Amino acid sequence: MCLVSVSELQVVLGGRTVLDGVSLKVNAGETVAVIGPNGAGKTTLLRVLLGLLPYRGRVQVLGKPPERLTPADRRLIGYVPQALEFDRTMPMLTRELLWAILGERARQRTQLLQVLEAVDATHLLDKPLRTLSGGELQRVIIAAALALQPKLLLLDEPATGIDAGVRVQFYELIEQLRVEQQVGTLMVSHDLSVVSRYATRVVCIHHRLVCAGSPQEVLQMPLLDELYGHPVGVYRHTHD
């Protein structure tokens, strides 16, 4: 089943072409990594898929143009931004943020604890949001996205600020969802070791589609050194 289909995507913002001629697909049971240098248009791509930006070309998310997704459709999409922007002075607790995101899915305390347990964050349930570090807040957002039981995950550098142990736990959970529940994931990442270990396909963009293929194919291409402006090395980590 195709969850995301993008063909000849063009995005122009403020008179500047951010993306031009980008095509890609994400099928159920795939983890597709999007790589490229800073400012290449990776986050813009995700924002198009979420229906937040105008575009030209053909874009389908769950079989529909993103601007036609219904609230029911959107509940099948888990989105984790690189950083959640909000007023940190708001007098809101972690559990209240989860209530706002999850609604009836997690009204009971035991349900909320189960949500946070997936990212080792049960101790954050009753903390004010203003006291959370960036990494702790990111854990909460990840937990909420996974609790929606999505068919599609859109991840924008999701593990930013998270310590190494929880980061591995998160990516292992994504892999488990891919294998056992056929969840499809489109993941923006600068961590090429994560891409090498967990992606089933890799797409490299720099305002346009540069290359695509398996991690073994793409991460060995000499053009990546030129794109990133320095030699690119991939370090594979193994875990017992």
PDB file of N, CA and C in Angstrom, residues 19-114:
ATOM      1  N   LEU A  19      12.077  23.675  -3.551  1.00  0.00           N
ATOM      2  CA  LEU A  19      12.091  22.320  -4.086  1.00  0.00           C
ATOM      3  C   LEU A  19      11.655  22.361  -5.540  1.00  0.00           C
ATOM      4  N   ASP A  20      12.279  21.531  -6.356  1.00  0.00           N
ATOM      5  CA  ASP A  20      11.953  21.542  -7.785  1.00  0.00           C
ATOM      6  C   ASP A  20      12.160  20.144  -8.368  1.00  0.00           C
ATOM      7  N   GLY A  21      11.072  19.547  -8.830  1.00  0.00           N
ATOM      8  CA  GLY A  21      11.173  18.254  -9.499  1.00  0.00           C
ATOM      9  C   GLY A  21      11.445  17.081  -8.588  1.00  0.00           C
ATOM     10  N   VAL A  22      11.002  17.164  -7.334  1.00  0.00           N
ATOM     11  CA  VAL A  22      11.255  16.085  -6.372  1.00  0.00           C
ATOM     12  C   VAL A  22      10.142  15.043  -6.464  1.00  0.00           C
ATOM     13  N   SER A  23      10.540  13.788  -6.573  1.00  0.00           N
ATOM     14  CA  SER A  23       9.589  12.672  -6.613  1.00  0.00           C
ATOM     15  C   SER A  23      10.042  11.590  -5.649  1.00  0.00           C
ATOM     16  N   LEU A  24       9.098  11.003  -4.941  1.00  0.00           N
ATOM     17  CA  LEU A  24       9.421   9.886  -4.040  1.00  0.00           C
ATOM     18  C   LEU A  24       8.128   9.189  -3.624  1.00  0.00           C
ATOM     19  N   LYS A  25       8.295   7.984  -3.058  1.00  0.00           N
ATOM     20  CA  LYS A  25       7.167   7.228  -2.532  1.00  0.00           C
ATOM     21  C   LYS A  25       7.540   6.617  -1.186  1.00  0.00           C
ATOM     22  N   VAL A  26       6.515   6.434  -0.352  1.00  0.00           N
ATOM     23  CA  VAL A  26       6.666   5.690   0.896  1.00  0.00           C
ATOM     24  C   VAL A  26       5.545   4.662   0.942  1.00  0.00           C
ATOM     25  N   ASN A  27       5.910   3.405   0.994  1.00  0.00           N
ATOM     26  CA  ASN A  27       4.935   2.332   1.082  1.00  0.00           C
ATOM     27  C   ASN A  27       4.800   1.843   2.520  1.00  0.00           C
ATOM     28  N   ALA A  28       3.712   1.175   2.813  1.00  0.00           N
ATOM     29  CA  ALA A  28       3.546   0.546   4.112  1.00  0.00           C
ATOM     30  C   ALA A  28       4.708  -0.412   4.355  1.00  0.00           C
ATOM     31  N   GLY A  29       5.227  -0.399   5.587  1.00  0.00           N
ATOM     32  CA  GLY A  29       6.326  -1.289   5.921  1.00  0.00           C
ATOM     33  C   GLY A  29       7.680  -0.810   5.446  1.00  0.00           C
ATOM     34  N   GLU A  30       7.781   0.465   5.071  1.00  0.00           N
ATOM     35  CA  GLU A  30       9.066   1.047   4.650  1.00  0.00           C
ATOM     36  C   GLU A  30       9.473   2.161   5.609  1.00  0.00           C
ATOM     37  N   THR A  31      10.776   2.311   5.797  1.00  0.00           N
ATOM     38  CA  THR A  31      11.329   3.493   6.447  1.00  0.00           C
ATOM     39  C   THR A  31      12.211   4.195   5.431  1.00  0.00           C
ATOM     40  N   VAL A  32      11.720   5.314   4.925  1.00  0.00           N
ATOM     41  CA  VAL A  32      12.438   6.072   3.901  1.00  0.00           C
ATOM     42  C   VAL A  32      13.104   7.265   4.573  1.00  0.00           C
ATOM     43  N   ALA A  33      14.420   7.326   4.477  1.00  0.00           N
ATOM     44  CA  ALA A  33      15.180   8.434   5.056  1.00  0.00           C
ATOM     45  C   ALA A  33      15.424   9.492   4.004  1.00  0.00           C
ATOM     46  N   VAL A  34      15.212  10.745   4.383  1.00  0.00           N
ATOM     47  CA  VAL A  34      15.516  11.890   3.506  1.00  0.00           C
ATOM     48  C   VAL A  34      16.756  12.572   4.066  1.00  0.00           C
ATOM     49  N   ILE A  35      17.806  12.632   3.257  1.00  0.00           N
ATOM     50  CA  ILE A  35      19.054  13.245   3.684  1.00  0.00           C
ATOM     51  C   ILE A  35      19.408  14.389   2.744  1.00  0.00           C
ATOM     52  N   GLY A  36      20.341  15.220   3.177  1.00  0.00           N
ATOM     53  CA  GLY A  36      20.789  16.356   2.397  1.00  0.00           C
ATOM     54  C   GLY A  36      21.320  17.423   3.327  1.00  0.00           C
ATOM     55  N   PRO A  37      22.062  18.378   2.807  1.00  0.00           N
ATOM     56  CA  PRO A  37      22.653  19.415   3.653  1.00  0.00           C
ATOM     57  C   PRO A  37      21.600  20.339   4.242  1.00  0.00           C
ATOM     58  N   ASN A  38      21.994  21.144   5.223  1.00  0.00           N
ATOM     59  CA  ASN A  38      21.089  22.134   5.809  1.00  0.00           C
ATOM     60  C   ASN A  38      20.562  23.066   4.731  1.00  0.00           C
ATOM     61  N   GLY A  39      19.272  23.386   4.827  1.00  0.00           N
ATOM     62  CA  GLY A  39      18.678  24.301   3.860  1.00  0.00           C
ATOM     63  C   GLY A  39      18.337  23.670   2.534  1.00  0.00           C
ATOM     64  N   ALA A  40      18.361  22.337   2.451  1.00  0.00           N
ATOM     65  CA  ALA A  40      18.127  21.659   1.174  1.00  0.00           C
ATOM     66  C   ALA A  40      16.653  21.513   0.834  1.00  0.00           C
ATOM     67  N   GLY A  41      15.752  21.769   1.818  1.00  0.00           N
ATOM     68  CA  GLY A  41      14.316  21.654   1.571  1.00  0.00           C
ATOM     69  C   GLY A  41      13.665  20.438   2.209  1.00  0.00           C
ATOM     70  N   LYS A  42      14.367  19.770   3.114  1.00  0.00           N
ATOM     71  CA  LYS A  42      13.837  18.537   3.711  1.00  0.00           C
ATOM     72  C   LYS A  42      12.620  18.819   4.593  1.00  0.00           C
ATOM     73  N   THR A  43      12.719  19.809   5.464  1.00  0.00           N
ATOM     74  CA  THR A  43      11.585  20.149   6.322  1.00  0.00           C
ATOM     75  C   THR A  43      10.434  20.706   5.494  1.00  0.00           C
ATOM     76  N   THR A  44      10.743  21.444   4.450  1.00  0.00           N
ATOM     77  CA  THR A  44       9.710  21.952   3.544  1.00  0.00           C
ATOM     78  C   THR A  44       8.905  20.802   2.955  1.00  0.00           C
ATOM     79  N   LEU A  45       9.575  19.722   2.586  1.00  0.00           N
ATOM     80  CA  LEU A  45       8.887  18.541   2.057  1.00  0.00           C
ATOM     81  C   LEU A  45       7.872  18.012   3.062  1.00  0.00           C
ATOM     82  N   LEU A  46       8.262  17.875   4.322  1.00  0.00           N
ATOM     83  CA  LEU A  46       7.335  17.382   5.335  1.00  0.00           C
ATOM     84  C   LEU A  46       6.159  18.332   5.525  1.00  0.00           C
ATOM     85  N   ARG A  47       6.428  19.619   5.481  1.00  0.00           N
ATOM     86  CA  ARG A  47       5.355  20.599   5.662  1.00  0.00           C
ATOM     87  C   ARG A  47       4.356  20.555   4.513  1.00  0.00           C
ATOM     88  N   VAL A  48       4.820  20.241   3.322  1.00  0.00           N
ATOM     89  CA  VAL A  48       3.900  20.034   2.199  1.00  0.00           C
ATOM     90  C   VAL A  48       3.008  18.827   2.459  1.00  0.00           C
ATOM     91  N   LEU A  49       3.604  17.734   2.921  1.00  0.00           N
ATOM     92  CA  LEU A  49       2.838  16.517   3.171  1.00  0.00           C
ATOM     93  C   LEU A  49       1.796  16.723   4.263  1.00  0.00           C
ATOM     94  N   LEU A  50       2.058  17.634   5.185  1.00  0.00           N
ATOM     95  CA  LEU A  50       1.113  17.947   6.256  1.00  0.00           C
ATOM     96  C   LEU A  50       0.041  18.952   5.827  1.00  0.00           C
ATOM     97  N   GLY A  51       0.142  19.435   4.600  1.00  0.00           N
ATOM     98  CA  GLY A  51      -0.844  20.388   4.098  1.00  0.00           C
ATOM     99  C   GLY A  51      -0.626  21.807   4.574  1.00  0.00           C
ATOM    100  N   LEU A  52       0.623  22.145   4.934  1.00  0.00           N
ATOM    101  CA  LEU A  52       0.910  23.459   5.515  1.00  0.00           C
ATOM    102  C   LEU A  52       1.482  24.453   4.514  1.00  0.00           C
ATOM    103  N   LEU A  53       1.855  23.986   3.322  1.00  0.00           N
ATOM    104  CA  LEU A  53       2.469  24.874   2.341  1.00  0.00           C
ATOM    105  C   LEU A  53       1.855  24.650   0.956  1.00  0.00           C
ATOM    106  N   PRO A  54       1.768  25.721   0.145  1.00  0.00           N
ATOM    107  CA  PRO A  54       1.313  25.553  -1.238  1.00  0.00           C
ATOM    108  C   PRO A  54       2.398  24.879  -2.073  1.00  0.00           C
ATOM    109  N   TYR A  55       1.982  24.213  -3.136  1.00  0.00           N
ATOM    110  CA  TYR A  55       2.942  23.486  -3.967  1.00  0.00           C
ATOM    111  C   TYR A  55       2.392  23.316  -5.374  1.00  0.00           C
ATOM    112  N   ARG A  56       3.257  22.909  -6.255  1.00  0.00           N
ATOM    113  CA  ARG A  56       2.878  22.468  -7.597  1.00  0.00           C
ATOM    114  C   ARG A  56       3.364  21.036  -7.777  1.00  0.00           C
ATOM    115  N   GLY A  57       2.658  20.298  -8.614  1.00  0.00           N
ATOM    116  CA  GLY A  57       2.993  18.902  -8.817  1.00  0.00           C
ATOM    117  C   GLY A  57       1.898  18.025  -8.246  1.00  0.00           C
ATOM    118  N   ARG A  58       2.188  16.748  -8.148  1.00  0.00           N
ATOM    119  CA  ARG A  58       1.197  15.792  -7.640  1.00  0.00           C
ATOM    120  C   ARG A  58       1.671  15.231  -6.309  1.00  0.00           C
ATOM    121  N   VAL A  59       0.854  15.414  -5.273  1.00  0.00           N
ATOM    122  CA  VAL A  59       1.173  14.921  -3.941  1.00  0.00           C
ATOM    123  C   VAL A  59      -0.040  14.184  -3.398  1.00  0.00           C
ATOM    124  N   GLN A  60       0.179  12.956  -2.948  1.00  0.00           N
ATOM    125  CA  GLN A  60      -0.880  12.155  -2.345  1.00  0.00           C
ATOM    126  C   GLN A  60      -0.387  11.633  -0.991  1.00  0.00           C
ATOM    127  N   VAL A  61      -1.188  11.823   0.035  1.00  0.00           N
ATOM    128  CA  VAL A  61      -0.906  11.292   1.367  1.00  0.00           C
ATOM    129  C   VAL A  61      -2.116  10.473   1.787  1.00  0.00           C
ATOM    130  N   LEU A  62      -1.912   9.204   2.055  1.00  0.00           N
ATOM    131  CA  LEU A  62      -3.019   8.292   2.347  1.00  0.00           C
ATOM    132  C   LEU A  62      -4.065   8.334   1.248  1.00  0.00           C
ATOM    133  N   GLY A  63      -3.580   8.492   0.011  1.00  0.00           N
ATOM    134  CA  GLY A  63      -4.460   8.457  -1.149  1.00  0.00           C
ATOM    135  C   GLY A  63      -5.167   9.749  -1.483  1.00  0.00           C
ATOM    136  N   LYS A  64      -4.838  10.852  -0.776  1.00  0.00           N
ATOM    137  CA  LYS A  64      -5.501  12.129  -1.010  1.00  0.00           C
ATOM    138  C   LYS A  64      -4.472  13.254  -1.093  1.00  0.00           C
ATOM    139  N   PRO A  65      -4.796  14.350  -1.801  1.00  0.00           N
ATOM    140  CA  PRO A  65      -3.955  15.540  -1.680  1.00  0.00           C
ATOM    141  C   PRO A  65      -3.941  15.992  -0.225  1.00  0.00           C
ATOM    142  N   PRO A  66      -2.807  16.476   0.280  1.00  0.00           N
ATOM    143  CA  PRO A  66      -2.724  16.804   1.713  1.00  0.00           C
ATOM    144  C   PRO A  66      -3.753  17.831   2.172  1.00  0.00           C
ATOM    145  N   GLU A  67      -4.131  18.746   1.298  1.00  0.00           N
ATOM    146  CA  GLU A  67      -5.098  19.769   1.701  1.00  0.00           C
ATOM    147  C   GLU A  67      -6.510  19.193   1.848  1.00  0.00           C
ATOM    148  N   ARG A  68      -6.726  17.946   1.413  1.00  0.00           N
ATOM    149  CA  ARG A  68      -8.043  17.321   1.527  1.00  0.00           C
ATOM    150  C   ARG A  68      -8.113  16.272   2.627  1.00  0.00           C
ATOM    151  N   LEU A  69      -7.064  16.137   3.395  1.00  0.00           N
ATOM    152  CA  LEU A  69      -7.081  15.176   4.486  1.00  0.00           C
ATOM    153  C   LEU A  69      -8.113  15.588   5.539  1.00  0.00           C
ATOM    154  N   THR A  70      -8.895  14.650   5.989  1.00  0.00           N
ATOM    155  CA  THR A  70      -9.907  14.908   7.010  1.00  0.00           C
ATOM    156  C   THR A  70      -9.279  14.751   8.402  1.00  0.00           C
ATOM    157  N   PRO A  71      -9.951  15.219   9.453  1.00  0.00           N
ATOM    158  CA  PRO A  71      -9.440  14.967  10.807  1.00  0.00           C
ATOM    159  C   PRO A  71      -9.211  13.483  11.086  1.00  0.00           C
ATOM    160  N   ALA A  72     -10.087  12.627  10.561  1.00  0.00           N
ATOM    161  CA  ALA A  72      -9.903  11.182  10.745  1.00  0.00           C
ATOM    162  C   ALA A  72      -8.640  10.700  10.041  1.00  0.00           C
ATOM    163  N   ASP A  73      -8.375  11.236   8.850  1.00  0.00           N
ATOM    164  CA  ASP A  73      -7.140  10.890   8.131  1.00  0.00           C
ATOM    165  C   ASP A  73      -5.922  11.317   8.937  1.00  0.00           C
ATOM    166  N   ARG A  74      -5.972  12.516   9.474  1.00  0.00           N
ATOM    167  CA  ARG A  74      -4.812  13.076  10.180  1.00  0.00           C
ATOM    168  C   ARG A  74      -4.495  12.294  11.459  1.00  0.00           C
ATOM    169  N   ARG A  75      -5.495  11.642  12.017  1.00  0.00           N
ATOM    170  CA  ARG A  75      -5.235  10.817  13.200  1.00  0.00           C
ATOM    171  C   ARG A  75      -4.432   9.566  12.854  1.00  0.00           C
ATOM    172  N   LEU A  76      -4.303   9.263  11.572  1.00  0.00           N
ATOM    173  CA  LEU A  76      -3.503   8.119  11.131  1.00  0.00           C
ATOM    174  C   LEU A  76      -2.063   8.519  10.834  1.00  0.00           C
ATOM    175  N   ILE A  77      -1.743   9.804  11.038  1.00  0.00           N
ATOM    176  CA  ILE A  77      -0.404  10.326  10.764  1.00  0.00           C
ATOM    177  C   ILE A  77       0.230  10.785  12.068  1.00  0.00           C
ATOM    178  N   GLY A  78       1.382  10.244  12.388  1.00  0.00           N
ATOM    179  CA  GLY A  78       2.140  10.707  13.542  1.00  0.00           C
ATOM    180  C   GLY A  78       3.260  11.621  13.076  1.00  0.00           C
ATOM    181  N   TYR A  79       3.308  12.821  13.618  1.00  0.00           N
ATOM    182  CA  TYR A  79       4.306  13.814  13.193  1.00  0.00           C
ATOM    183  C   TYR A  79       5.153  14.225  14.388  1.00  0.00           C
ATOM    184  N   VAL A  80       6.461  14.166  14.203  1.00  0.00           N
ATOM    185  CA  VAL A  80       7.387  14.629  15.241  1.00  0.00           C
ATOM    186  C   VAL A  80       8.280  15.699  14.632  1.00  0.00           C
ATOM    187  N   PRO A  81       8.108  16.973  15.023  1.00  0.00           N
ATOM    188  CA  PRO A  81       8.971  18.043  14.520  1.00  0.00           C
ATOM    189  C   PRO A  81      10.326  18.007  15.205  1.00  0.00           C
ATOM    190  N   GLN A  82      11.272  18.725  14.637  1.00  0.00           N
ATOM    191  CA  GLN A  82      12.593  18.805  15.252  1.00  0.00           C
ATOM    192  C   GLN A  82      12.526  19.491  16.603  1.00  0.00           C
ATOM    193  N   ALA A  83      11.662  20.480  16.709  1.00  0.00           N
ATOM    194  CA  ALA A  83      11.470  21.184  17.982  1.00  0.00           C
ATOM    195  C   ALA A  83      10.060  21.758  17.985  1.00  0.00           C
ATOM    196  N   LEU A  84       9.339  21.536  19.070  1.00  0.00           N
ATOM    197  CA  LEU A  84       7.989  22.075  19.193  1.00  0.00           C
ATOM    198  C   LEU A  84       8.067  23.509  19.690  1.00  0.00           C
ATOM    199  N   GLU A  85       7.465  24.417  18.934  1.00  0.00           N
ATOM    200  CA  GLU A  85       7.494  25.828  19.311  1.00  0.00           C
ATOM    201  C   GLU A  85       6.186  26.201  20.003  1.00  0.00           C
ATOM    202  N   PHE A  86       6.289  26.657  21.229  1.00  0.00           N
ATOM    203  CA  PHE A  86       5.117  27.120  21.961  1.00  0.00           C
ATOM    204  C   PHE A  86       5.598  28.008  23.111  1.00  0.00           C
ATOM    205  N   ASP A  87       4.665  28.663  23.738  1.00  0.00           N
ATOM    206  CA  ASP A  87       4.973  29.568  24.845  1.00  0.00           C
ATOM    207  C   ASP A  87       5.327  28.742  26.081  1.00  0.00           C
ATOM    208  N   ARG A  88       6.608  28.690  26.430  1.00  0.00           N
ATOM    209  CA  ARG A  88       7.044  27.861  27.551  1.00  0.00           C
ATOM    210  C   ARG A  88       6.598  28.409  28.904  1.00  0.00           C
ATOM    211  N   THR A  89       6.020  29.605  28.918  1.00  0.00           N
ATOM    212  CA  THR A  89       5.534  30.158  30.185  1.00  0.00           C
ATOM    213  C   THR A  89       4.109  29.704  30.500  1.00  0.00           C
ATOM    214  N   MET A  90       3.471  28.996  29.571  1.00  0.00           N
ATOM    215  CA  MET A  90       2.106  28.531  29.835  1.00  0.00           C
ATOM    216  C   MET A  90       2.091  27.594  31.041  1.00  0.00           C
ATOM    217  N   PRO A  91       1.128  27.752  31.944  1.00  0.00           N
ATOM    218  CA  PRO A  91       1.042  26.886  33.124  1.00  0.00           C
ATOM    219  C   PRO A  91       0.401  25.545  32.776  1.00  0.00           C
ATOM    220  N   MET A  92       1.117  24.732  32.023  1.00  0.00           N
ATOM    221  CA  MET A  92       0.576  23.457  31.553  1.00  0.00           C
ATOM    222  C   MET A  92       1.484  22.315  31.997  1.00  0.00           C
ATOM    223  N   LEU A  93       0.877  21.212  32.413  1.00  0.00           N
ATOM    224  CA  LEU A  93       1.621  20.024  32.800  1.00  0.00           C
ATOM    225  C   LEU A  93       1.762  19.086  31.595  1.00  0.00           C
ATOM    226  N   THR A  94       2.716  18.183  31.695  1.00  0.00           N
ATOM    227  CA  THR A  94       2.912  17.208  30.624  1.00  0.00           C
ATOM    228  C   THR A  94       1.632  16.440  30.332  1.00  0.00           C
ATOM    229  N   ARG A  95       0.932  16.007  31.379  1.00  0.00           N
ATOM    230  CA  ARG A  95      -0.279  15.218  31.158  1.00  0.00           C
ATOM    231  C   ARG A  95      -1.352  16.026  30.435  1.00  0.00           C
ATOM    232  N   GLU A  96      -1.379  17.338  30.670  1.00  0.00           N
ATOM    233  CA  GLU A  96      -2.372  18.187  30.006  1.00  0.00           C
ATOM    234  C   GLU A  96      -2.045  18.344  28.523  1.00  0.00           C
ATOM    235  N   LEU A  97      -0.760  18.411  28.193  1.00  0.00           N
ATOM    236  CA  LEU A  97      -0.376  18.452  26.786  1.00  0.00           C
ATOM    237  C   LEU A  97      -0.780  17.151  26.097  1.00  0.00           C
ATOM    238  N   LEU A  98      -0.562  16.027  26.741  1.00  0.00           N
ATOM    239  CA  LEU A  98      -0.953  14.739  26.163  1.00  0.00           C
ATOM    240  C   LEU A  98      -2.465  14.643  26.000  1.00  0.00           C
ATOM    241  N   TRP A  99      -3.227  15.155  26.966  1.00  0.00           N
ATOM    242  CA  TRP A  99      -4.686  15.176  26.817  1.00  0.00           C
ATOM    243  C   TRP A  99      -5.079  15.970  25.567  1.00  0.00           C
ATOM    244  N   ALA A 100      -4.427  17.120  25.377  1.00  0.00           N
ATOM    245  CA  ALA A 100      -4.764  17.981  24.239  1.00  0.00           C
ATOM    246  C   ALA A 100      -4.462  17.288  22.913  1.00  0.00           C
ATOM    247  N   ILE A 101      -3.376  16.518  22.866  1.00  0.00           N
ATOM    248  CA  ILE A 101      -2.982  15.849  21.624  1.00  0.00           C
ATOM    249  C   ILE A 101      -3.790  14.581  21.386  1.00  0.00           C
ATOM    250  N   LEU A 102      -3.991  13.787  22.436  1.00  0.00           N
ATOM    251  CA  LEU A 102      -4.553  12.448  22.278  1.00  0.00           C
ATOM    252  C   LEU A 102      -6.047  12.359  22.529  1.00  0.00           C
ATOM    253  N   GLY A 103      -6.614  13.338  23.224  1.00  0.00           N
ATOM    254  CA  GLY A 103      -8.046  13.317  23.473  1.00  0.00           C
ATOM    255  C   GLY A 103      -8.471  12.094  24.268  1.00  0.00           C
ATOM    256  N   GLU A 104      -9.518  11.420  23.796  1.00  0.00           N
ATOM    257  CA  GLU A 104     -10.100  10.297  24.530  1.00  0.00           C
ATOM    258  C   GLU A 104      -9.206   9.071  24.566  1.00  0.00           C
ATOM    259  N   ARG A 105      -8.155   9.052  23.754  1.00  0.00           N
ATOM    260  CA  ARG A 105      -7.263   7.896  23.729  1.00  0.00           C
ATOM    261  C   ARG A 105      -6.506   7.728  25.042  1.00  0.00           C
ATOM    262  N   ALA A 106      -6.337   8.812  25.779  1.00  0.00           N
ATOM    263  CA  ALA A 106      -5.486   8.734  26.970  1.00  0.00           C
ATOM    264  C   ALA A 106      -6.000   9.650  28.066  1.00  0.00           C
ATOM    265  N   ARG A 107      -7.175   9.330  28.595  1.00  0.00           N
ATOM    266  CA  ARG A 107      -7.734  10.138  29.673  1.00  0.00           C
ATOM    267  C   ARG A 107      -7.342   9.619  31.045  1.00  0.00           C
ATOM    268  N   GLN A 108      -7.096   8.332  31.131  1.00  0.00           N
ATOM    269  CA  GLN A 108      -6.762   7.732  32.415  1.00  0.00           C
ATOM    270  C   GLN A 108      -5.260   7.826  32.672  1.00  0.00           C
ATOM    271  N   ARG A 109      -4.910   7.956  33.940  1.00  0.00           N
ATOM    272  CA  ARG A 109      -3.500   8.074  34.301  1.00  0.00           C
ATOM    273  C   ARG A 109      -2.699   6.849  33.837  1.00  0.00           C
ATOM    274  N   THR A 110      -3.283   5.668  33.972  1.00  0.00           N
ATOM    275  CA  THR A 110      -2.566   4.461  33.544  1.00  0.00           C
ATOM    276  C   THR A 110      -2.294   4.487  32.041  1.00  0.00           C
ATOM    277  N   GLN A 111      -3.229   5.025  31.264  1.00  0.00           N
ATOM    278  CA  GLN A 111      -3.029   5.137  29.822  1.00  0.00           C
ATOM    279  C   GLN A 111      -1.885   6.102  29.504  1.00  0.00           C
ATOM    280  N   LEU A 112      -1.857   7.228  30.216  1.00  0.00           N
ATOM    281  CA  LEU A 112      -0.802   8.217  29.979  1.00  0.00           C
ATOM    282  C   LEU A 112       0.567   7.646  30.329  1.00  0.00           C
ATOM    283  N   LEU A 113       0.628   6.896  31.411  1.00  0.00           N
ATOM    284  CA  LEU A 113       1.902   6.294  31.799  1.00  0.00           C
ATOM    285  C   LEU A 113       2.369   5.290  30.752  1.00  0.00           C
ATOM    286  N   GLN A 114       1.449   4.548  30.161  1.00  0.00           N
ATOM    287  CA  GLN A 114       1.805   3.610  29.102  1.00  0.00           C
ATOM    288  C   GLN A 114       2.357   4.341  27.882  1.00  0.00           C
TER     289      GLN A 114
END
